[in-house]
C-alpha positions as YAML, in Angstrom:
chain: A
units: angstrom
residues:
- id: 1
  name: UNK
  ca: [-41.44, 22.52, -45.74]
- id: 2
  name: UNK
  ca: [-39.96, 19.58, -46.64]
- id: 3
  name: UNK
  ca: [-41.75, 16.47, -48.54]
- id: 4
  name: UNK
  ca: [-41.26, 13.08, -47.06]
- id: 5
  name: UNK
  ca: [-40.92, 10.42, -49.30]
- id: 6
  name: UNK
  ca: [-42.28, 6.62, -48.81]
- id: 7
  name: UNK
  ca: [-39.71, 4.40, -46.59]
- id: 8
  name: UNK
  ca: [-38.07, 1.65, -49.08]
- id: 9
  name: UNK
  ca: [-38.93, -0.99, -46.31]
- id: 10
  name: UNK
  ca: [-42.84, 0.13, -46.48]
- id: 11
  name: UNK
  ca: [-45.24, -2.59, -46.17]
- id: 12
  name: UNK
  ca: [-46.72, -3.68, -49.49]
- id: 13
  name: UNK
  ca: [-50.08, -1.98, -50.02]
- id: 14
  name: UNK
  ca: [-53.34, -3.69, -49.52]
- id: 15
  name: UNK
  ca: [-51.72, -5.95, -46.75]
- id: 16
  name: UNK
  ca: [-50.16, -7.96, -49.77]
- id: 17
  name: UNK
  ca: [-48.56, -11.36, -48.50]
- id: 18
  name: UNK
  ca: [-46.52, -13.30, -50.49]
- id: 19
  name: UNK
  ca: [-47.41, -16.29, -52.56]
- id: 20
  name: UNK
  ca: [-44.36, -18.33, -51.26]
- id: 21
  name: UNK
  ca: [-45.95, -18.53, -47.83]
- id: 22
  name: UNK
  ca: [-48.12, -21.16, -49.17]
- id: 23
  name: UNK
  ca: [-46.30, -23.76, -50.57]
- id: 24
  name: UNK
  ca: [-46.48, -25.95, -47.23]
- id: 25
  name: UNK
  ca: [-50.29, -25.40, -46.72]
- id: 26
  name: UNK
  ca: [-51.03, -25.85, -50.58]
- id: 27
  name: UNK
  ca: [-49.28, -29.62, -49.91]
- id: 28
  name: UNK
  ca: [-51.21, -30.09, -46.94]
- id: 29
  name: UNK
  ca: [-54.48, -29.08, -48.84]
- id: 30
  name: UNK
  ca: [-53.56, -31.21, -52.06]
- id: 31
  name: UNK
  ca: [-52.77, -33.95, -49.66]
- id: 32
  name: UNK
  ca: [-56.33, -33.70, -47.97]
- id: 33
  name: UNK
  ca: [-57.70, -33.93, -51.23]
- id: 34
  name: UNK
  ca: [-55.91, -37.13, -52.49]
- id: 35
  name: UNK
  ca: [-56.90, -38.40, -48.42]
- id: 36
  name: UNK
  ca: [-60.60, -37.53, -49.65]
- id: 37
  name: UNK
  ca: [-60.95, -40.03, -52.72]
- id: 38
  name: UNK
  ca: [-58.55, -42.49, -52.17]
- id: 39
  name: UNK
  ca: [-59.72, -45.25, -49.80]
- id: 40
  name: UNK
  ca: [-62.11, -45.65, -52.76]
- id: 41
  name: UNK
  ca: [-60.18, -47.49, -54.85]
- id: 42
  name: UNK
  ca: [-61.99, -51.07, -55.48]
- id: 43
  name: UNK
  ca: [-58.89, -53.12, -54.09]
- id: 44
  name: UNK
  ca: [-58.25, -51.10, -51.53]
- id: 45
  name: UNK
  ca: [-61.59, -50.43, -49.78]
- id: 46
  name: UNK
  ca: [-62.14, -54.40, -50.33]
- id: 47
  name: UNK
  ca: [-59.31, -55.12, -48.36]
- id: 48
  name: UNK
  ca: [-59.32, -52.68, -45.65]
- id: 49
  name: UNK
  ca: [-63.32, -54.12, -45.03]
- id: 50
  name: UNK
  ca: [-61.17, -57.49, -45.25]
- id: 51
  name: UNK
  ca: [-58.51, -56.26, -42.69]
- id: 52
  name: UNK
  ca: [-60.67, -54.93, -40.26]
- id: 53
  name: UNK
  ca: [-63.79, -56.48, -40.40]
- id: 54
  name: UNK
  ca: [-65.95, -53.75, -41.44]
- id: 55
  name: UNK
  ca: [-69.32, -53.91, -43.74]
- id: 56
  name: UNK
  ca: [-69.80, -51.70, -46.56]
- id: 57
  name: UNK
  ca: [-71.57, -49.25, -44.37]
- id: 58
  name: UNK
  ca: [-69.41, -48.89, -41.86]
- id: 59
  name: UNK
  ca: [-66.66, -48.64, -44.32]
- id: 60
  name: UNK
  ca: [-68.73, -45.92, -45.92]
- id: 61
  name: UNK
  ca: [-69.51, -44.06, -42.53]
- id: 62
  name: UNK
  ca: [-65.65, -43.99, -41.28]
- id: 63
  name: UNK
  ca: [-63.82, -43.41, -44.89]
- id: 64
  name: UNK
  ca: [-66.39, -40.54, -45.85]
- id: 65
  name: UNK
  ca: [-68.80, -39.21, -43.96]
- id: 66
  name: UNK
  ca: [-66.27, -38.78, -40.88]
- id: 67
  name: UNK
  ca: [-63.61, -37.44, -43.08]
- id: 68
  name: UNK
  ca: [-65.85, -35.01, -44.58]
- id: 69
  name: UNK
  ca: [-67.77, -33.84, -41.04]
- id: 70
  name: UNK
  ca: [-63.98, -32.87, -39.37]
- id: 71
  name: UNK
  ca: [-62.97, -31.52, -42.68]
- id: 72
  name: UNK
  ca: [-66.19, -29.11, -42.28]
- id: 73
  name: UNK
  ca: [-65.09, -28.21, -38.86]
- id: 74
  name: UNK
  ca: [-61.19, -27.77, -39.76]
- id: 75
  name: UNK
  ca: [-62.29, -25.86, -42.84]
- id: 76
  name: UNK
  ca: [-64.04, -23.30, -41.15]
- id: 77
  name: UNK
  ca: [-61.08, -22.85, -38.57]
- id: 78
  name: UNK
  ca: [-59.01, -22.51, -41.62]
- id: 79
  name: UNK
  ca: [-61.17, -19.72, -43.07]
- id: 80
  name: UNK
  ca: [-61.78, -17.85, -39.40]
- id: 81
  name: UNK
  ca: [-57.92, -17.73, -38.78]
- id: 82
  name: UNK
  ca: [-55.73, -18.70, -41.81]
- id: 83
  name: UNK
  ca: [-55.40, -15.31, -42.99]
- id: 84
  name: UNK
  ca: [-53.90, -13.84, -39.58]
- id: 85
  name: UNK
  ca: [-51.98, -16.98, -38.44]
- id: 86
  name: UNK
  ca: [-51.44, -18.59, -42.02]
- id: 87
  name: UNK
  ca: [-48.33, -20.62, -40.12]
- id: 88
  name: UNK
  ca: [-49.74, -21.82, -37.02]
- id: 89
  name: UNK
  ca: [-53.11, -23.21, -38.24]
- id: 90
  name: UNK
  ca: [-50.71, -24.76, -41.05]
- id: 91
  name: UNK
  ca: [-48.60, -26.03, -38.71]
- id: 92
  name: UNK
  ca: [-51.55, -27.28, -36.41]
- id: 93
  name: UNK
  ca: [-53.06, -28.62, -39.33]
- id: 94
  name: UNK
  ca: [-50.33, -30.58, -41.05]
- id: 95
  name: UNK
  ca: [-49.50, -31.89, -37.68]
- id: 96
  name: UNK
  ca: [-53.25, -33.14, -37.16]
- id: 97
  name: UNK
  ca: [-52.84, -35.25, -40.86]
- id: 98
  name: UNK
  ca: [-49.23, -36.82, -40.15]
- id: 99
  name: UNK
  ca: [-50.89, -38.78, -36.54]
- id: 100
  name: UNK
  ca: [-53.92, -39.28, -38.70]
- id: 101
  name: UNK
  ca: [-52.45, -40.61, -41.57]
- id: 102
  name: UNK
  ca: [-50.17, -42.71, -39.22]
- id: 103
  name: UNK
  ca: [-53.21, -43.90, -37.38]
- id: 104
  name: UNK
  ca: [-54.80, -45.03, -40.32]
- id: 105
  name: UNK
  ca: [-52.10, -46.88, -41.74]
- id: 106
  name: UNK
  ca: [-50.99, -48.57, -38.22]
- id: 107
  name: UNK
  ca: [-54.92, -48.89, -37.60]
- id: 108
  name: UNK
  ca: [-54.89, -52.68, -35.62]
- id: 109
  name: UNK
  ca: [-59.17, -51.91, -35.56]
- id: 110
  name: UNK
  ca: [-61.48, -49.95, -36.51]
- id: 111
  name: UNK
  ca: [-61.49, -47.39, -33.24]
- id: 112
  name: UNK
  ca: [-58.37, -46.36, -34.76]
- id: 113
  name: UNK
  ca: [-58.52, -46.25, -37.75]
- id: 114
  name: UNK
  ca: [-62.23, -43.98, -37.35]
- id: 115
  name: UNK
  ca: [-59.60, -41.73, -35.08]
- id: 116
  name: UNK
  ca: [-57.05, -41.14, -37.73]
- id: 117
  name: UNK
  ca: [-59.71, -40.43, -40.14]
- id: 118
  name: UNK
  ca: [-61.36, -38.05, -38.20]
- id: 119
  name: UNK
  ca: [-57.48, -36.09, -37.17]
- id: 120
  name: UNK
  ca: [-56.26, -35.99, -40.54]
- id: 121
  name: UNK
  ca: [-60.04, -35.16, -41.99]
- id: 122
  name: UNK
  ca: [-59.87, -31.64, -39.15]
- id: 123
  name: UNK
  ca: [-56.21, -31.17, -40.56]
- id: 124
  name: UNK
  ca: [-56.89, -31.43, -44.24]
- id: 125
  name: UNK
  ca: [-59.80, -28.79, -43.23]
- id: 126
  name: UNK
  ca: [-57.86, -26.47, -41.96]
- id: 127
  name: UNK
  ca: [-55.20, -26.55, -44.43]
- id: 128
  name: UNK
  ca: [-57.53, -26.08, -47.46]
- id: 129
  name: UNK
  ca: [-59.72, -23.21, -45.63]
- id: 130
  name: UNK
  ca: [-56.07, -21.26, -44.34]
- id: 131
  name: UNK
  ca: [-54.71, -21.48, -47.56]
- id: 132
  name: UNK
  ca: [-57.88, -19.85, -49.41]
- id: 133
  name: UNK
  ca: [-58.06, -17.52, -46.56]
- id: 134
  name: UNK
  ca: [-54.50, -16.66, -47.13]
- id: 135
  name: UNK
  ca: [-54.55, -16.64, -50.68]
- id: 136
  name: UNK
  ca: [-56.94, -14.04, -50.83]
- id: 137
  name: UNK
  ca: [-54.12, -11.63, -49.34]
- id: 138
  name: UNK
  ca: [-51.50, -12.44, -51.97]
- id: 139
  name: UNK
  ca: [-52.30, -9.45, -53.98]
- id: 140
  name: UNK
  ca: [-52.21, -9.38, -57.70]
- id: 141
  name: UNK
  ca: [-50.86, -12.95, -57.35]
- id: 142
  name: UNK
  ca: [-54.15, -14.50, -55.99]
- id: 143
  name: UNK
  ca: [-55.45, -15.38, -58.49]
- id: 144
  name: UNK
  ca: [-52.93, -17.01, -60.07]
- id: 145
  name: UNK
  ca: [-51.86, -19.36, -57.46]
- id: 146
  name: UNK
  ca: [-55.35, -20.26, -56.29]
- id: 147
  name: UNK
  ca: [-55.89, -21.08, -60.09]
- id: 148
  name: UNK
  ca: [-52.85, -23.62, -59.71]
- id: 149
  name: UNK
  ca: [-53.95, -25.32, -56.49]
- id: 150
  name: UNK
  ca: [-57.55, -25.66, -58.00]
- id: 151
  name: UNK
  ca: [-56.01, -27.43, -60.53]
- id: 152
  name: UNK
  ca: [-54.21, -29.73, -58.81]
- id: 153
  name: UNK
  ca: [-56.56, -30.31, -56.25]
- id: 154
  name: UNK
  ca: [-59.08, -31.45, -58.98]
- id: 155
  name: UNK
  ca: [-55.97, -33.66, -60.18]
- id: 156
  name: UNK
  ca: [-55.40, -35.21, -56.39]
- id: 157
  name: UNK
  ca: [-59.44, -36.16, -56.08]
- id: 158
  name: UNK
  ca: [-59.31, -37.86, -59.60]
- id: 159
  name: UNK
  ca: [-56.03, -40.17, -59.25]
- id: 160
  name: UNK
  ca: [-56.37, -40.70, -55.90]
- id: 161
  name: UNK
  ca: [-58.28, -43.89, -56.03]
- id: 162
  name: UNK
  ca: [-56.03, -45.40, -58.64]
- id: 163
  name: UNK
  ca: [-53.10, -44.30, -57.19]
- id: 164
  name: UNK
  ca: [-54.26, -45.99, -54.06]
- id: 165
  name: UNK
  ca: [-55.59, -49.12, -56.05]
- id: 166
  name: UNK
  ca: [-52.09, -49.51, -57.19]
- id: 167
  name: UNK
  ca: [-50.79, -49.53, -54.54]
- id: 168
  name: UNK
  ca: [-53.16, -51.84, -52.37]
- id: 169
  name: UNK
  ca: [-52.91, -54.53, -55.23]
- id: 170
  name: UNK
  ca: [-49.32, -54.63, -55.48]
- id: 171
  name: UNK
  ca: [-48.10, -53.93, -51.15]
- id: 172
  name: UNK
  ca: [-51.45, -53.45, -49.26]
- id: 173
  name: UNK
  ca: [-54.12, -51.07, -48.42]
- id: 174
  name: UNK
  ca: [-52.14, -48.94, -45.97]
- id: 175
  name: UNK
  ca: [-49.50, -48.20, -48.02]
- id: 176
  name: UNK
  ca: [-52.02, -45.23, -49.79]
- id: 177
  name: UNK
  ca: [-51.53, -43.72, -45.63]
- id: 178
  name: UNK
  ca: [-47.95, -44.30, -45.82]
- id: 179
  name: UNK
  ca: [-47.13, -42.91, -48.84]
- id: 180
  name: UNK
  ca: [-48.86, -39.11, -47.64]
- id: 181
  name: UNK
  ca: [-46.45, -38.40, -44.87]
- id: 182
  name: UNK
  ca: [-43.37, -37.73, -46.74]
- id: 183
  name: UNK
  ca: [-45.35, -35.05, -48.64]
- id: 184
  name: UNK
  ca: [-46.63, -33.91, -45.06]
- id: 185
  name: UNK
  ca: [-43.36, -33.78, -44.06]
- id: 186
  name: UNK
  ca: [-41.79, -31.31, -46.52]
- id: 187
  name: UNK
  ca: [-45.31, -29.02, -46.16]
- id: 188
  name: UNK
  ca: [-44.69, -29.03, -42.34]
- id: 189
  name: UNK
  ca: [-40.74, -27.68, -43.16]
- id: 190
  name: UNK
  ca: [-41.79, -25.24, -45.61]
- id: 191
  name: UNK
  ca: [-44.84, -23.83, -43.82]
- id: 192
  name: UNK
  ca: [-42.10, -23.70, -40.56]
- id: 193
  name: UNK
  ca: [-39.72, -22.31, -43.11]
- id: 194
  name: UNK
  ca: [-41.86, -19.67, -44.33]
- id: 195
  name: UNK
  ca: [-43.03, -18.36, -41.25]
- id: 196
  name: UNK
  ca: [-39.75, -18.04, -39.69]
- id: 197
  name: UNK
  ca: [-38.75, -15.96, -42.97]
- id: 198
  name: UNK
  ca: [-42.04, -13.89, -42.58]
- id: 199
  name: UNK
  ca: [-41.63, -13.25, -38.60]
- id: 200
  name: UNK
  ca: [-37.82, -11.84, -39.90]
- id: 201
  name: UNK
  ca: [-39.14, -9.65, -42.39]
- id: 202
  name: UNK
  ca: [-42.15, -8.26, -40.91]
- id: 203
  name: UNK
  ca: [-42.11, -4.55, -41.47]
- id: 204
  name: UNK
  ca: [-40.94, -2.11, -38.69]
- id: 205
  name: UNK
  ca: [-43.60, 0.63, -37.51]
- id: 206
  name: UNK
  ca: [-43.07, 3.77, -39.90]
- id: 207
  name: UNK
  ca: [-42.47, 7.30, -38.44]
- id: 208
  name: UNK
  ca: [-45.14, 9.93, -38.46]
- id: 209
  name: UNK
  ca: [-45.85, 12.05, -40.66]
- id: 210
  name: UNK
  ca: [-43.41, 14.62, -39.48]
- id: 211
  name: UNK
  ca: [-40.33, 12.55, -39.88]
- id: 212
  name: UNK
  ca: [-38.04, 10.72, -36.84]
- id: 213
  name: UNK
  ca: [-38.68, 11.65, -33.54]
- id: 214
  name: UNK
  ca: [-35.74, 13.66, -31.76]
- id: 215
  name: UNK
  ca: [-34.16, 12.17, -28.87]
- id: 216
  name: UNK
  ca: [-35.35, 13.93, -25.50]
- id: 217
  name: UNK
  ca: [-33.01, 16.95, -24.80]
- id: 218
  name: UNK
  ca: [-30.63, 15.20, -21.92]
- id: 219
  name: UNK
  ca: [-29.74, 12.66, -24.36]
- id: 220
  name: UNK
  ca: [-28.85, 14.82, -27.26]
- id: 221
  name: UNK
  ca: [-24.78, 15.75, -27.40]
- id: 222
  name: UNK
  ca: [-25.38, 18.96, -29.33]
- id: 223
  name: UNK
  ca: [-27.70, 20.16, -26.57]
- id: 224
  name: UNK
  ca: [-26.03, 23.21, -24.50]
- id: 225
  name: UNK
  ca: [-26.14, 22.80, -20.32]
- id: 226
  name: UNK
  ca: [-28.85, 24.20, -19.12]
- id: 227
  name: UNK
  ca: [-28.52, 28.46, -17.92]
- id: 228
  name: UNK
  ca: [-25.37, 28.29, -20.09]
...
């Protein structure tokens, strides 16, 4: 009896996934972050309550409170599915922040602008819950790499406001929108990137136990003609 040894193109055990896969959701995430804190910057939220007529409130209501309330919702998407379809909810997702963003930053009222926070708010859900869902699967490497991306994201919430005060004092409020989509961008090629990679290398189904399946007889050349 002969022993069969392990195919070199076996799967990785414990359905390990590798950490690359999340660069573009780990921008989209760290983008949603920065999104989270950075209308809060004093010139900025002063002039966008300038810009579009809104009170303190209101500004409050649509900057926060809807951001956070589709972020819930995208988030739990993100958790649900992220770690079976990493690359379309990342996809979905980054594509839900770029019109968001754009919305915001193009907002001509306050309808609009509530609609772009709400779209990139569901997006930067969903990006943050599929890449903990997914990172979960990296194996020994999970750790690691959700280590990283807790570390920046704590970085995004903190600057954001005076990144976006900067930037509000010295070209205008929706510049802080602007400024997110080339980011975006480069997460919505390398999630696309990544997949493609991953759907080229997924593993092929192994043989059984007992080795390759023969051929059926009529199709085997060595096979003598029948009553021969």
């Amino acid at each position: 009896m002969h022993d069969h040894q392990p195919q070199g193109n076996a799967a990785p055990p414990g359905g390990e996934r590798p950490a690359w896969a999340l660069i573009g959701p780990g921008i989209a995430a760290l983008t949603g972050l920065y999104l989270l804190t950075m209308p809060f910057g004093p010139a900025a939220r002063l002039s966008l309550q300038l810009d579009l007529a809104l009170s303190s409130q209101t500004a409050l209501l649509m900057t926060l409170v809807a951001y956070l309330v589709s972020a819930a919702a995208g988030g739990a998407l993100g958790v649900g599915l992220g770690g079976r379809l990493l690359t379309t909810v990342g996809l979905a997702a980054i594509a839900f922040m770029i019109i968001g963003v754009l919305l915001n930053a193009l907002a001509p009222d306050a309808g609009i602008y509530l609609t772009g926070r709400v779209l990139s708010g569901l997006g930067a859900g969903g990006a943050v819950g599929a890449t903990v869902a997914f990172a979960r699967r990296a194996g020994r490497r999970w750790g690691a790499v959700v280590a990283i991306l807790a570390g920046l994201g704590v970085l995004a919430l903190i600057v954001g406001p005076f990144i976006n005060h900067g930037l509000s004092s010295a070209l205008g409020w929706r510049w802080g929108y602007l400024i997110t989509v080339l980011p975006l961008v480069v997460g919505l090629i390398a999630a696309a990137v990544s997949g493609f990679v991953l759907l080229l290398t997924r593993r092929p189904a192994q043989p059984n136990s007992a080795g390759m399946p023969y051929p059926p007889a009529e199709q085997r050349p060595w096979t003598a003609p029948p009553g021969t």
